[in-house]
Structure formats: C-alpha cells, structure tokens
Tab-separated table of C-alpha atoms in Angstrom:
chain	number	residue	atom	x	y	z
A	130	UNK	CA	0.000	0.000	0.000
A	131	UNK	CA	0.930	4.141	-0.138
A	132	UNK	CA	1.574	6.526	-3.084
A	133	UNK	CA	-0.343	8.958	-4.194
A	134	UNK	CA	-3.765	10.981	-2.715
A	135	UNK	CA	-5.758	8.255	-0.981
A	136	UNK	CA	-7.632	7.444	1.884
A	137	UNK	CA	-5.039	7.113	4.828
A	138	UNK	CA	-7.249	3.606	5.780
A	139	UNK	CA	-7.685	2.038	2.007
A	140	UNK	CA	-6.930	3.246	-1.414
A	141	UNK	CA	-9.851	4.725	-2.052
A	142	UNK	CA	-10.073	8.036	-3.899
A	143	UNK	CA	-13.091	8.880	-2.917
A	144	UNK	CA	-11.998	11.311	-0.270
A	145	UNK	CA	-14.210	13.245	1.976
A	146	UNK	CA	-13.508	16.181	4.840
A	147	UNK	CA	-12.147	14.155	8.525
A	148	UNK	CA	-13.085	15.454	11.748
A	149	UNK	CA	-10.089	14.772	12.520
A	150	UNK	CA	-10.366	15.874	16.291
A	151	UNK	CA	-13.928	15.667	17.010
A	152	UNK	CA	-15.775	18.794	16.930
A	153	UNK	CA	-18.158	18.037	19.620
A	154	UNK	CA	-14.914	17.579	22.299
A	155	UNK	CA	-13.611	20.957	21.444
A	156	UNK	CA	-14.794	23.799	19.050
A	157	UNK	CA	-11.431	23.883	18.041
A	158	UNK	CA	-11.599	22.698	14.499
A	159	UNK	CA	-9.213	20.299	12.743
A	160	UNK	CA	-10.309	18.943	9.707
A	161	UNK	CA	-8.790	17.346	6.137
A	162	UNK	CA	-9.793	15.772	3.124
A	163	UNK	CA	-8.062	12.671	3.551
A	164	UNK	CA	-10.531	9.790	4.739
A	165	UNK	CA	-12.657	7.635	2.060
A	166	UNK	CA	-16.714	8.615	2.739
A	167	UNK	CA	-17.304	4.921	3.551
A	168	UNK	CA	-14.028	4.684	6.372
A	169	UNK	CA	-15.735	8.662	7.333
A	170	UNK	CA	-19.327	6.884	7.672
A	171	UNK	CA	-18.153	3.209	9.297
A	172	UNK	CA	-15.877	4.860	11.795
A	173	UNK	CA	-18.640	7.328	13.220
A	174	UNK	CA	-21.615	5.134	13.337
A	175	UNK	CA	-19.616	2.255	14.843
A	176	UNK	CA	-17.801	4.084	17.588
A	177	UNK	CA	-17.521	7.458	17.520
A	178	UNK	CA	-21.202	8.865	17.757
A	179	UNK	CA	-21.410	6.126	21.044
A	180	UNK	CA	-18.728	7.566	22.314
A	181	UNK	CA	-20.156	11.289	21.757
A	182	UNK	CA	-23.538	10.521	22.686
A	183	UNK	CA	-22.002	8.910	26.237
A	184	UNK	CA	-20.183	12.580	26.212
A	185	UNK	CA	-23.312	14.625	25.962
A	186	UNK	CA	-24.054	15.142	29.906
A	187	UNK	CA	-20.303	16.254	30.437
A	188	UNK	CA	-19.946	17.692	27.125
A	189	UNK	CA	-23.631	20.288	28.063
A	190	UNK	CA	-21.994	20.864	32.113
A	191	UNK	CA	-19.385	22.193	30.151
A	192	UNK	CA	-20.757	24.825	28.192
A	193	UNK	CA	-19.981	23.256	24.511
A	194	UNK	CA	-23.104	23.229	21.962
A	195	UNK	CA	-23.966	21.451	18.745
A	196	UNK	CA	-22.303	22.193	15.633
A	197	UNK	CA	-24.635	24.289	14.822
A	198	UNK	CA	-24.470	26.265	17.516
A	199	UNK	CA	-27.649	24.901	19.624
A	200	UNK	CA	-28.133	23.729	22.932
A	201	UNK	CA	-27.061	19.457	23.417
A	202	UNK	CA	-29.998	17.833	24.284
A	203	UNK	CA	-29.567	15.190	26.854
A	204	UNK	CA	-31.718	12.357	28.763
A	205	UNK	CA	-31.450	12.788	32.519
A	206	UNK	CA	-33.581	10.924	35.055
A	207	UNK	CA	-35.554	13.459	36.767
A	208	UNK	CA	-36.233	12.683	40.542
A	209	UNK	CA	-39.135	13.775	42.943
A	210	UNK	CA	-39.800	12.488	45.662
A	211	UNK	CA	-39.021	8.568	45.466
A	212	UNK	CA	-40.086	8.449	42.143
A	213	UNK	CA	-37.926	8.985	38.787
A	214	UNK	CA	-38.793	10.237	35.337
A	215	UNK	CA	-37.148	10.287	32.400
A	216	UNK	CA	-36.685	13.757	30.740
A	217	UNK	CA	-35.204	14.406	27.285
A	218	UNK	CA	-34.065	18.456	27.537
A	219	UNK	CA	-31.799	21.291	26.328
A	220	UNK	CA	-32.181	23.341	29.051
A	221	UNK	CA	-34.407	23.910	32.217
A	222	UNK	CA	-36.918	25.715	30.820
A	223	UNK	CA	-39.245	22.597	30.604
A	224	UNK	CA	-39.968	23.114	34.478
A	225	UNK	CA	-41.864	26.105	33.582
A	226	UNK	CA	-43.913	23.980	30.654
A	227	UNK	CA	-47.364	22.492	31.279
A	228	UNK	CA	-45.525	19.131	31.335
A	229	UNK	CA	-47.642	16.587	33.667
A	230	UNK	CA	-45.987	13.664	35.424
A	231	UNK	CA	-47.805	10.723	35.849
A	232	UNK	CA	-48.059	7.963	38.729
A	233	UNK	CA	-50.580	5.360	39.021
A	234	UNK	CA	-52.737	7.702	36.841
A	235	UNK	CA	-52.838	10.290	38.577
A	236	UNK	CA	-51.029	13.771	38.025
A	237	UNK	CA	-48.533	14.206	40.838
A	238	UNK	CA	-46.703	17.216	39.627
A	239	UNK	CA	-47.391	20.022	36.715
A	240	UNK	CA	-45.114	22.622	36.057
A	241	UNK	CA	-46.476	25.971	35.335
A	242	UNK	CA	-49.686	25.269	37.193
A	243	UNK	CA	-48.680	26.186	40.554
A	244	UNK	CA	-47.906	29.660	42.572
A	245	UNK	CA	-45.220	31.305	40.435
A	246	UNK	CA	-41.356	31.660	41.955
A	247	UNK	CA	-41.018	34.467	43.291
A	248	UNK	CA	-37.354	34.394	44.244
A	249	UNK	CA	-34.684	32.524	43.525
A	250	UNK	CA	-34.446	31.166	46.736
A	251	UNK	CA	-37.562	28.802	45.727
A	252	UNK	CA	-36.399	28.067	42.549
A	253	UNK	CA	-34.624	25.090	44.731
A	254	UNK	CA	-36.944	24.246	47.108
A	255	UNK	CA	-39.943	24.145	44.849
A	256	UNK	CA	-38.790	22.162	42.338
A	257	UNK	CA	-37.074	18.694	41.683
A	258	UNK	CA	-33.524	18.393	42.081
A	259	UNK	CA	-31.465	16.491	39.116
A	260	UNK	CA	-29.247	13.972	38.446
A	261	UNK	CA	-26.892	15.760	36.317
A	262	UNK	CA	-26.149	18.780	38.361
A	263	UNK	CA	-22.549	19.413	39.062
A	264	UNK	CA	-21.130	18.570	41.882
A	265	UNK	CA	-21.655	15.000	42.610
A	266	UNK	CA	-23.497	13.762	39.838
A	267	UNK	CA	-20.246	12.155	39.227
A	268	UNK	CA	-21.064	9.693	41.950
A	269	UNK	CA	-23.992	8.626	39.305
A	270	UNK	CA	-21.781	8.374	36.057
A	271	UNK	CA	-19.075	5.944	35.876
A	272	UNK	CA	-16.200	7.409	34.227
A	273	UNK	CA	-14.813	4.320	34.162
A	274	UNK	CA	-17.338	2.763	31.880
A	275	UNK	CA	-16.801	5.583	29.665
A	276	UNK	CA	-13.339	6.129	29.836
A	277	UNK	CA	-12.682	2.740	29.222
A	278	UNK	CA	-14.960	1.361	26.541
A	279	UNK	CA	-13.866	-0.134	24.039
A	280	UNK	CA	-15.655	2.745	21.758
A	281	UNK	CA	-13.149	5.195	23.276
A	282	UNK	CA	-10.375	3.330	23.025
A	283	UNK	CA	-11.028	3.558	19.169
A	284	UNK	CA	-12.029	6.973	19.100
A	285	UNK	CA	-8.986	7.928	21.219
A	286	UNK	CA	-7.123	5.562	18.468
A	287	UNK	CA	-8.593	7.620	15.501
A	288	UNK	CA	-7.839	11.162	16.721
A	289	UNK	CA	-3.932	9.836	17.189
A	290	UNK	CA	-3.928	8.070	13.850
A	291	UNK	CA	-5.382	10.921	12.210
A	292	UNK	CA	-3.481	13.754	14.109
A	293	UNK	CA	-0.584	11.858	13.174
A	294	UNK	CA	-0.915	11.692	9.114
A	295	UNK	CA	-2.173	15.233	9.278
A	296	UNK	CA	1.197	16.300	11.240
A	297	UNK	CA	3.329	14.082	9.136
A	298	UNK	CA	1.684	15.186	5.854
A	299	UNK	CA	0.736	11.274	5.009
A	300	UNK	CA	-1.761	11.478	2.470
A	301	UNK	CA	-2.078	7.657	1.508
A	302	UNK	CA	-2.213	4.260	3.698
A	303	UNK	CA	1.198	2.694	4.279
A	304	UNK	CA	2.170	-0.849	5.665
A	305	UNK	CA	3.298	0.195	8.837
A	306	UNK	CA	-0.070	1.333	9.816
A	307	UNK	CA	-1.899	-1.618	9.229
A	308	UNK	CA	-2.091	-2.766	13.052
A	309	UNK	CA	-3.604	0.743	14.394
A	310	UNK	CA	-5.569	0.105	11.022
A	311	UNK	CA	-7.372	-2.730	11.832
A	312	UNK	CA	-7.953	-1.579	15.457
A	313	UNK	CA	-9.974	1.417	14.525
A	314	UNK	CA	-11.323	0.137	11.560
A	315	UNK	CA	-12.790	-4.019	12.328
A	316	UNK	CA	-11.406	-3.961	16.654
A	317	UNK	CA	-8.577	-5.739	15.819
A	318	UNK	CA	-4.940	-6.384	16.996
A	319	UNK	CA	-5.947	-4.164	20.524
A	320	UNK	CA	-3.014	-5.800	22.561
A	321	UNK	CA	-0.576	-4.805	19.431
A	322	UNK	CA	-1.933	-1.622	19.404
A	323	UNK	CA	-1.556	-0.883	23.143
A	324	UNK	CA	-4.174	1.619	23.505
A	325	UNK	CA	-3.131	2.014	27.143
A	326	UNK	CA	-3.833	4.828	30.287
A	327	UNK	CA	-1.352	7.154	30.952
A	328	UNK	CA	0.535	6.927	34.501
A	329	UNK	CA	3.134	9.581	34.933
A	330	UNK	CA	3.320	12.434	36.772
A	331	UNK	CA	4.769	14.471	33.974
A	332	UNK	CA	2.068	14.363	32.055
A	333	UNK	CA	-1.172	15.323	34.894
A	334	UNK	CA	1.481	17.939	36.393
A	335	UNK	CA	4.161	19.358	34.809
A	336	UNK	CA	1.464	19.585	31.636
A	337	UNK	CA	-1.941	19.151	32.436
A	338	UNK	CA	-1.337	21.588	35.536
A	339	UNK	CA	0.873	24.327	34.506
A	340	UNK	CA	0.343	24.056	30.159
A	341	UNK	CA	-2.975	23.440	30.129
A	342	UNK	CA	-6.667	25.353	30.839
A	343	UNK	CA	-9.643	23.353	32.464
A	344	UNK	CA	-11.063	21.737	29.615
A	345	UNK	CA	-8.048	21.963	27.112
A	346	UNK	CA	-7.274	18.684	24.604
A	347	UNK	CA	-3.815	18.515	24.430
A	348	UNK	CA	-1.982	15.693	21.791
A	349	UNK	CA	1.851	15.496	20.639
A	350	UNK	CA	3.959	12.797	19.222
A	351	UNK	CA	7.220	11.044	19.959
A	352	UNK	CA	9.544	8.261	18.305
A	353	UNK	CA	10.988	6.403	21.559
A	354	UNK	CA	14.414	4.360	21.282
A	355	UNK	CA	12.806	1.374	19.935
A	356	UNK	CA	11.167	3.271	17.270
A	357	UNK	CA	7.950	3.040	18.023
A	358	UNK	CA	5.537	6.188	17.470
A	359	UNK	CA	3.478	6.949	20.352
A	360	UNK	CA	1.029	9.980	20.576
A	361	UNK	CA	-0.008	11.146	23.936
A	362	UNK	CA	-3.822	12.378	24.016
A	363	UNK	CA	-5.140	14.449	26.821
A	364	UNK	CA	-8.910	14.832	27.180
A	365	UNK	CA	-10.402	18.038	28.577
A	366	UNK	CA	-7.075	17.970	30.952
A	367	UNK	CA	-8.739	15.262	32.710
A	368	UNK	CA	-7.009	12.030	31.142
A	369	UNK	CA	-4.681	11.024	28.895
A	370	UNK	CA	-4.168	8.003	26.697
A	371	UNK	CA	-1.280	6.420	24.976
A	372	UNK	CA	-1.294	5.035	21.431
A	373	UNK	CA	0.859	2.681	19.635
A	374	UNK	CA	0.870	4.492	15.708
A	375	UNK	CA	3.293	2.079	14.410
A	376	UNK	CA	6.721	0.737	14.473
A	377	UNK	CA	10.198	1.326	12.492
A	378	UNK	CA	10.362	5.085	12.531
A	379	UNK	CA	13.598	7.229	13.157
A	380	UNK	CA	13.880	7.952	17.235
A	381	UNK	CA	13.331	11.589	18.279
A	382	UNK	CA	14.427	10.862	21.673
A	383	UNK	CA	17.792	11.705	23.674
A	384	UNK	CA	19.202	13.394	26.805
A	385	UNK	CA	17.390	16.745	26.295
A	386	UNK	CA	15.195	17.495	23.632
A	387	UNK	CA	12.486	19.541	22.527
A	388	UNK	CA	8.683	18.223	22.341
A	389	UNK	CA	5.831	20.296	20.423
A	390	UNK	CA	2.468	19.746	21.639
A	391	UNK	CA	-0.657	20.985	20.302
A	392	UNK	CA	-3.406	22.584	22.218
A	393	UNK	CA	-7.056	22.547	21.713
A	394	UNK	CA	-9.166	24.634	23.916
A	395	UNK	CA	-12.393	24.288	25.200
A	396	UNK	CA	-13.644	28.199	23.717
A	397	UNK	CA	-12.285	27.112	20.219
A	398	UNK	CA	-8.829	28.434	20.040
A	399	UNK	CA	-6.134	26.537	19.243
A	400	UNK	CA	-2.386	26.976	20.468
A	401	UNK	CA	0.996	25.737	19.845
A	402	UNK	CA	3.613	25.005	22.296
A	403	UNK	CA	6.515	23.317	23.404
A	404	UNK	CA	7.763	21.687	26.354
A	405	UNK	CA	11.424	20.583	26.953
A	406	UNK	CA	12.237	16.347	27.997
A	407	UNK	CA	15.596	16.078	29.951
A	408	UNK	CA	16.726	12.214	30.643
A	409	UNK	CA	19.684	11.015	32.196
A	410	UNK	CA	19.157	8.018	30.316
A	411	UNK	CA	19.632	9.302	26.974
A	412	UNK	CA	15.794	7.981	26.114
A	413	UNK	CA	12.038	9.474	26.701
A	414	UNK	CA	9.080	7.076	27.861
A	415	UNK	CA	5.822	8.126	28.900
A	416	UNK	CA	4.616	6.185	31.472
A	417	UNK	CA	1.554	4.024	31.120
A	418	UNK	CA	-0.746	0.939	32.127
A	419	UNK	CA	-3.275	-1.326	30.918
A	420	UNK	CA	-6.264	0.773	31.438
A	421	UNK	CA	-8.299	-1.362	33.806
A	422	UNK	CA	-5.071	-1.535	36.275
A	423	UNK	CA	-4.416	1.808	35.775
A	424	UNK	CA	-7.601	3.141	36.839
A	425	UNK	CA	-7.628	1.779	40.173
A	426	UNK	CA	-4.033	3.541	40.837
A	427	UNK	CA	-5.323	7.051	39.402
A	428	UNK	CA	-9.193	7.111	39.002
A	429	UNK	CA	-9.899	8.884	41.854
A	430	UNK	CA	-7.829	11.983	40.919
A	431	UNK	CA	-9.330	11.901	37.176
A	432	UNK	CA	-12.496	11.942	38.582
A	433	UNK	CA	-11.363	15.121	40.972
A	434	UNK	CA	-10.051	16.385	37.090
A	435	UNK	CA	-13.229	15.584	35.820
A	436	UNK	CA	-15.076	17.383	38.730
A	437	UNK	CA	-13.000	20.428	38.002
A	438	UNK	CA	-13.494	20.345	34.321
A	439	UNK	CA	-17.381	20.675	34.475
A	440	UNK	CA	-17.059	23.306	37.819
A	441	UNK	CA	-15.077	25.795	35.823
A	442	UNK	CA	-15.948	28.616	33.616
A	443	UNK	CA	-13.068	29.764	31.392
A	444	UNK	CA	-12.797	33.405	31.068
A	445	UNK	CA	-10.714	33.502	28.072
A	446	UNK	CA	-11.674	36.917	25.896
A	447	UNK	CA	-12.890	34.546	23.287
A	448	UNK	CA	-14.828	32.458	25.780
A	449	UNK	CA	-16.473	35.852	27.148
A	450	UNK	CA	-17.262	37.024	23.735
A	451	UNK	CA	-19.376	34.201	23.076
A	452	UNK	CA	-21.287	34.135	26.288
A	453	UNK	CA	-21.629	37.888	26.086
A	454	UNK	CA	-23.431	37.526	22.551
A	455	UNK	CA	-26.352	35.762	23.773
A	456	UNK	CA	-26.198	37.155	27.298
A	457	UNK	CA	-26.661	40.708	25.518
A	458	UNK	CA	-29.641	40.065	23.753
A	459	UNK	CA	-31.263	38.273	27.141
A	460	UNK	CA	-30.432	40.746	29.436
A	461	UNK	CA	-32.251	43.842	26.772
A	462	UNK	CA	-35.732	41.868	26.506
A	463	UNK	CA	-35.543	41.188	30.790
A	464	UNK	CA	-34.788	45.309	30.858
A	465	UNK	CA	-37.884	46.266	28.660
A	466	UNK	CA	-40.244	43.287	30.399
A	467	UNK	CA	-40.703	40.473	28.088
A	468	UNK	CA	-38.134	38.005	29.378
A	469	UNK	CA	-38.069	37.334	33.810
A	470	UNK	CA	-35.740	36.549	35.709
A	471	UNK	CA	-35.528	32.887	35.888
A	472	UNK	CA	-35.664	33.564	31.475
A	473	UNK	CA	-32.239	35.700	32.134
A	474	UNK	CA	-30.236	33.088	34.517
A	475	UNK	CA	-31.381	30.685	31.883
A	476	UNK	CA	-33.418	28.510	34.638
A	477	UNK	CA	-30.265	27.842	36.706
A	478	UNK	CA	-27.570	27.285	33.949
A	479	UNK	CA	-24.011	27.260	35.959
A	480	UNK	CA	-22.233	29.583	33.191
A	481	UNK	CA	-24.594	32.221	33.202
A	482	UNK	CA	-25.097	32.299	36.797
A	483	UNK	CA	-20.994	32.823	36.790
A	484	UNK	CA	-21.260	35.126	34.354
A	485	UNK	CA	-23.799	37.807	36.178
A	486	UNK	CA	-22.047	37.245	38.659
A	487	UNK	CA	-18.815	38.631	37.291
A	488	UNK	CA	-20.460	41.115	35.702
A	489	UNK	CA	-21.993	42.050	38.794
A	490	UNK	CA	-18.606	42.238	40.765
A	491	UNK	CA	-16.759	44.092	38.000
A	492	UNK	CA	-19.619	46.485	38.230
A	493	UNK	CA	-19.027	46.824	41.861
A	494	UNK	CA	-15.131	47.328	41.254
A	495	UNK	CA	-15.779	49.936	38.354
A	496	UNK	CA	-12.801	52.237	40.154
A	497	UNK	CA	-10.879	49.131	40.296
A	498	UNK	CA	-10.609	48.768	37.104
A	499	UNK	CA	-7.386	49.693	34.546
A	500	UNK	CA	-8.208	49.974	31.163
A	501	UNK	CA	-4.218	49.823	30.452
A	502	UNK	CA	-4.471	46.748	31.197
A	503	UNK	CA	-5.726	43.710	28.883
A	504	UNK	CA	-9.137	41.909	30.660
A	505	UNK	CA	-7.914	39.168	32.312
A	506	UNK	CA	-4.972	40.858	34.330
A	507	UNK	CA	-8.314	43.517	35.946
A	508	UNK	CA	-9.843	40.194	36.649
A	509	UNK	CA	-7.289	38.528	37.807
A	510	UNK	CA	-6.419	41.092	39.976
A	511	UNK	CA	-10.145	41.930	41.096
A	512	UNK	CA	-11.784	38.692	41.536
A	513	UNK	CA	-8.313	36.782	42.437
A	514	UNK	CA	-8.261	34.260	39.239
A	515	UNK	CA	-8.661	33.810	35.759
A	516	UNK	CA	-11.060	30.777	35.684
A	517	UNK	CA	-13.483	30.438	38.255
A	518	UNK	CA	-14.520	26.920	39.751
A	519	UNK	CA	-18.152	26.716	40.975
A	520	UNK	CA	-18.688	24.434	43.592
A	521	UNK	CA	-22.311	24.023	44.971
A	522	UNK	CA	-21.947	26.087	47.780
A	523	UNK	CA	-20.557	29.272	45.106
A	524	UNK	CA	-23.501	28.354	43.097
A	525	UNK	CA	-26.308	28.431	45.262
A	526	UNK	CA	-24.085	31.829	46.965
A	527	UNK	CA	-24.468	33.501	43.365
A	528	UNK	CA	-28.056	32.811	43.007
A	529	UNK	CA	-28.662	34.197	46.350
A	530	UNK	CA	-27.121	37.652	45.485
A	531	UNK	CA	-28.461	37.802	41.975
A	532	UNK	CA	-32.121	37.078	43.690
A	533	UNK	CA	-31.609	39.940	46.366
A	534	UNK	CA	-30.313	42.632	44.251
A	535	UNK	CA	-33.212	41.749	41.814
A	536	UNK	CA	-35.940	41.687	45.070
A	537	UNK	CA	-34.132	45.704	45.457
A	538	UNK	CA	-34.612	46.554	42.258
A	539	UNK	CA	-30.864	46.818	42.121
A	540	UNK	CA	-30.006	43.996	39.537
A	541	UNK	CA	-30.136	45.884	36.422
A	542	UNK	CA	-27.890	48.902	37.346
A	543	UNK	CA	-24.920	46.500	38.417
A	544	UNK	CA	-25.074	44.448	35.261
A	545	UNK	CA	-25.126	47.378	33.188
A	546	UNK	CA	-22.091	48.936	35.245
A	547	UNK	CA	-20.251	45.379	34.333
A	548	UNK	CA	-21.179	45.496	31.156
A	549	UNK	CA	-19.922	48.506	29.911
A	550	UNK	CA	-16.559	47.608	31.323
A	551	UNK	CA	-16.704	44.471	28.971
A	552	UNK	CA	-18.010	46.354	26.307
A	553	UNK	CA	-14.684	48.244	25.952
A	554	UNK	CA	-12.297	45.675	27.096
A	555	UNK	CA	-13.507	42.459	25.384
A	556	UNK	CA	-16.063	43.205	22.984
C-alpha cells in the first residue's frame, strides 16, 4: 500500500472532509480531506457517535453546543420524591412547561400550574432536584465505563492516527499502519496496538497543571528508542491516553530534547507550544498501564479532574465574547419586560449564573478597574483568578445575590455597570 492521494485507511479516492479531532470535544476545528466517505461513515456510526452521545451530559456541564451552535440535548432521570422520570431536555426551561408527570394515573406534579417563583431562593426548594447537576453527579456516572470502553479506546485511536498523518503530511495508507488500522477500523490487533492509560506524573502535572486550561485537549507525538511512534492524548485535561501508531520510525528521543504539543481549547482556540524532555538516560518514555489496572491507581484523581473540568468557567476573551453575545440580547428583553428573571439566569444554567455574577462584581469594582491593562490581568487582579470553579456552595451563593439585588430593584444597574466595562475591554 501508499503513493499517491488516498484514503489514509484504504486506497480509495473517494476522499471526503475528517473530523479529525472531534468537533463536539472541542470547538477547536481540525479537519482534512483525507478519509474515504465509507471509512468517514463506518468509523462514526460504529464508535464514535457512542462515544459522543455517552459525552453529551459532560460535554452540556461544560458549556460546549452542537455544531450548529444549539443547545445538546440530553436524557437525565428526573427525581421527585421517590419516584424517577425520564426527561429528554436542552435546558431547564421545561420546568416552567405544562408538562404533567404521571403515577398510578394520577397527576402528581405540573409545572407551570402552581404559585409562580417568586425568588430565587424557591427556585430550589420548589422544584425537583437532578441527576446531572454538578457537583456530585459524578457519583452517578461511571467514568470508568466511559473512559474505558472499548468505543473510546477507538475513538482515542482515531484522533492519534489521524493527528498523526495530518502532522506528518501522510496522504495515503502505508504498511506500517496496518495494526492501528485494523484496530480502529474491524477492533482488531488491541493488545498490538496498546491503547493504554497514561501513569506519569509528567504528564497530569508538569502539563496538564501548569500548560494546560480546564477543559483543554492537548496531543503530541514522539519516536521512543525502539522506534515506536506513540502519541499522547489528553482529554479536557482530565485524562490522557497512549497510542501505539506504528513501528520502524527514526527515534526523536535523547538526553534533552524539545517536544511540540498541540493545544485545543475548550472556547475554540487553538495553540501551539513546546515543552522541553531532559533524561539522564539518553531515552524518553511516557509512562503508562493497561487501562483497567491503571484506573484503580489514578481514578480517583481523574475523577477530581473531571469534577474540576465541568465546575469551571473559562474566562478567556474569546470564551467571554461568546457568552456575552447571547447574554446581551437576554439581558435587553428582561430590561424592557418580556423576558423574567428565571428567562435571564437561563433557569439555573451554571455559566450564566458565573457570568452575572462577574459582571456584577466588576460592576461593583468599576474604580478598580485599569483599562491599560488587557481583561484578564483587571480580573485577575479583582476577583483573584482567571477561571473560576463553581462548587455548589458558590452556586447556590451567586443565586442568592443575583435574587436579592433583583428583590431591590438593584439587579439591572450593576449588570449594566459590568457590562460597559466588557463592552470596551472584550467586545
């Protein structure tokens, strides 16, 4: 096999646009015309769509949309009382809906039908709490069912295979590839493959810590001494995986050397970097475990990553931009009447709680605030941090002072003093 422009998995020359990194994992795009349409259709309705569908409660917690720019729908089991109820929704305005719930016959509960909310404080007492609110709705999704299903192991497979043609310029399918090949294509050859969790401190802190944002995809290549290609894949900054590409390629490694890594960020910006490797062993391994071992060494602290991931707003300028866009248009119709309050904090959503919030505080610091200075240093040096985790406690705190400066009429007049300051700085 190889030579010529052909599909990187047959020979095909019908070639069609690869999502190469998927789209709905970052809305950093990476795509190129180098996959056959039937490998493009086989490889996303066998595993990849599974895989993203699985994705869809973390993927909504934090803040990423369809690709066409809507809201993910997702199925959640709805609890009240003792009894459950399953609820397909984009967003919580369906509490509000004459929706009736049924048991034995008999309507047990009715949005819409009973005294309205009048503050926010009743927005969680009155109604049902949910399965899928952040925190500890981990407790009720098993990461390691999803981390480690055989779906993602060849969706984690594709994105290296992929990333690595695209890097290397490898336009055709070649020989050497044929055991990744017939992993991601039929499940074969997995053990050959050695599609395997990553165990090494290097990677969770001296990258994932100090390199990366919450919620940042991070993937780079490396020939080790036996010349074996391995890519390194870091999802969301949570966890990473280690692929087998292929065998027989030149080493890259030695005592010191220089590494670039790609970065894929969760607001759709993409960045290039590079880190420096320093061995005393003249050689460069990354450190990693059959995945079922490795989890019970290191699950518990990807599931504290995970936990962070979908408790943190990034405030990137990009980020802001796009939360400000919709935000904007709210916040005018709940000024003039025709959208309330619970319309404007979007029914409890976390980011646009956060965001009032900050608008709110900047508002409050208006003196405070330099415009020498570029947006995140003011925050950073008003509110104390550039990303902002939201634990329940925050969370409920937030709603508590947006619903009291809204009860005194005072609401509108903060936002607007926040606003104006990201009007100039980000906007």
């Amino acid at each position: 096999m190889g030579g010529g422009v052909v599909c990187i998995y047959c020979d095909s020359k019908d070639l069609t646009d690869s999502d190469i990194i998927p789209y709905a994992i970052t809305e950093a795009k990476l795509i190129k015309r180098f996959v056959c349409s039937k490998h493009n259709s086989h490889t996303n309705n066998e595993f990849e769509k599974k895989v993203i569908k699985k994705l869809d409660v973390f993927r909504k917690n934090m803040g990423l949309k369809t690709r066409d720019g809507n809201e993910i729908k997702i199925k959640i089991k709805m609890v009240l009382d003792e009894d459950e109820f399953d609820i397909v929704y984009s967003d919580y305005s369906f509490l509000h809906e004459k929706q009736q719930f049924f048991k034995d016959g008999k309507i047990i509960f009715q949005p819409g039908t009973k005294k309205p909310v009048k503050g926010l404080n009743e927005l969680y007492k009155f109604y049902p709490k949910y399965k899928d609110i952040v925190p500890g709705f981990i407790t009720r999704h098993n990461p390691f069912e999803l981390f480690g299903s055989e779906e993602m192991f060849r969706t984690i497979s594709k994105i290296a295979y992929e990333w690595h043609c695209y890097k290397n310029n490898i336009d055709s399918c070649h020989d050497r590839y044929k055991e990744i090949i017939d992993y991601i294509v039929d499940g074969k050859e997995r053990s050959k493959c050695k599609v395997e969790l990553v165990d090494d401190a290097f990677i969770y802190n001296a990258i994932g810590d100090v390199m990366l944002e919450v919620g940042t995809n991070a993937i780079y290549e490396y020939v080790d001494n036996n010349g074996q290609c391995v890519v390194v894949f870091f999802l969301w900054n949570v966890i990473a995986y280690k692929v087998i590409i292929g065998t027989g390629f030149q080493p890259t490694v030695s005592f010191s050397f220089l590494n670039d890594i790609e970065l894929y960020n969760i607001d759709g910006s993409r960045v290039e970097n590079t880190f420096g490797v320093y061995s005393l062993e003249n050689t460069y391994q990354v450190n990693s475990i059959e995945f079922t071992a490795g989890y019970k060494r290191i699950g518990k602290a990807i599931e504290s990553r995970l936990n962070k991931a979908l408790g943190t707003l990034i405030l990137s300028p990009k980020n802001l931009r796009k939360l400000m866009k919709q935000f904007s248009k709210d916040f005018t119709a709940y000024k003039s009447q025709h959208k309330n309050l619970l319309q404007l904090i979007e029914y409890g959503c976390k980011n646009r709680i956060v965001l009032i919030w900050i608008l709110i505080l900047l508002g409050e610091n208006e003196d405070s605030f330099n415009s020498g200075e570029n947006f995140n240093s003011n925050l950073f040096r008003i509110i104390g941090e550039e990303t902002i985790s939201v634990n329940e406690e925050k969370f409920h705190a937030y709603l508590d002072k947006i619903g009291k400066l809204a009860e005194e009429n005072e609401l509108i007049s903060k936002i607007d003093k926040g606003m104006s300051i990201v009007d100039i700085s980000v906007i």
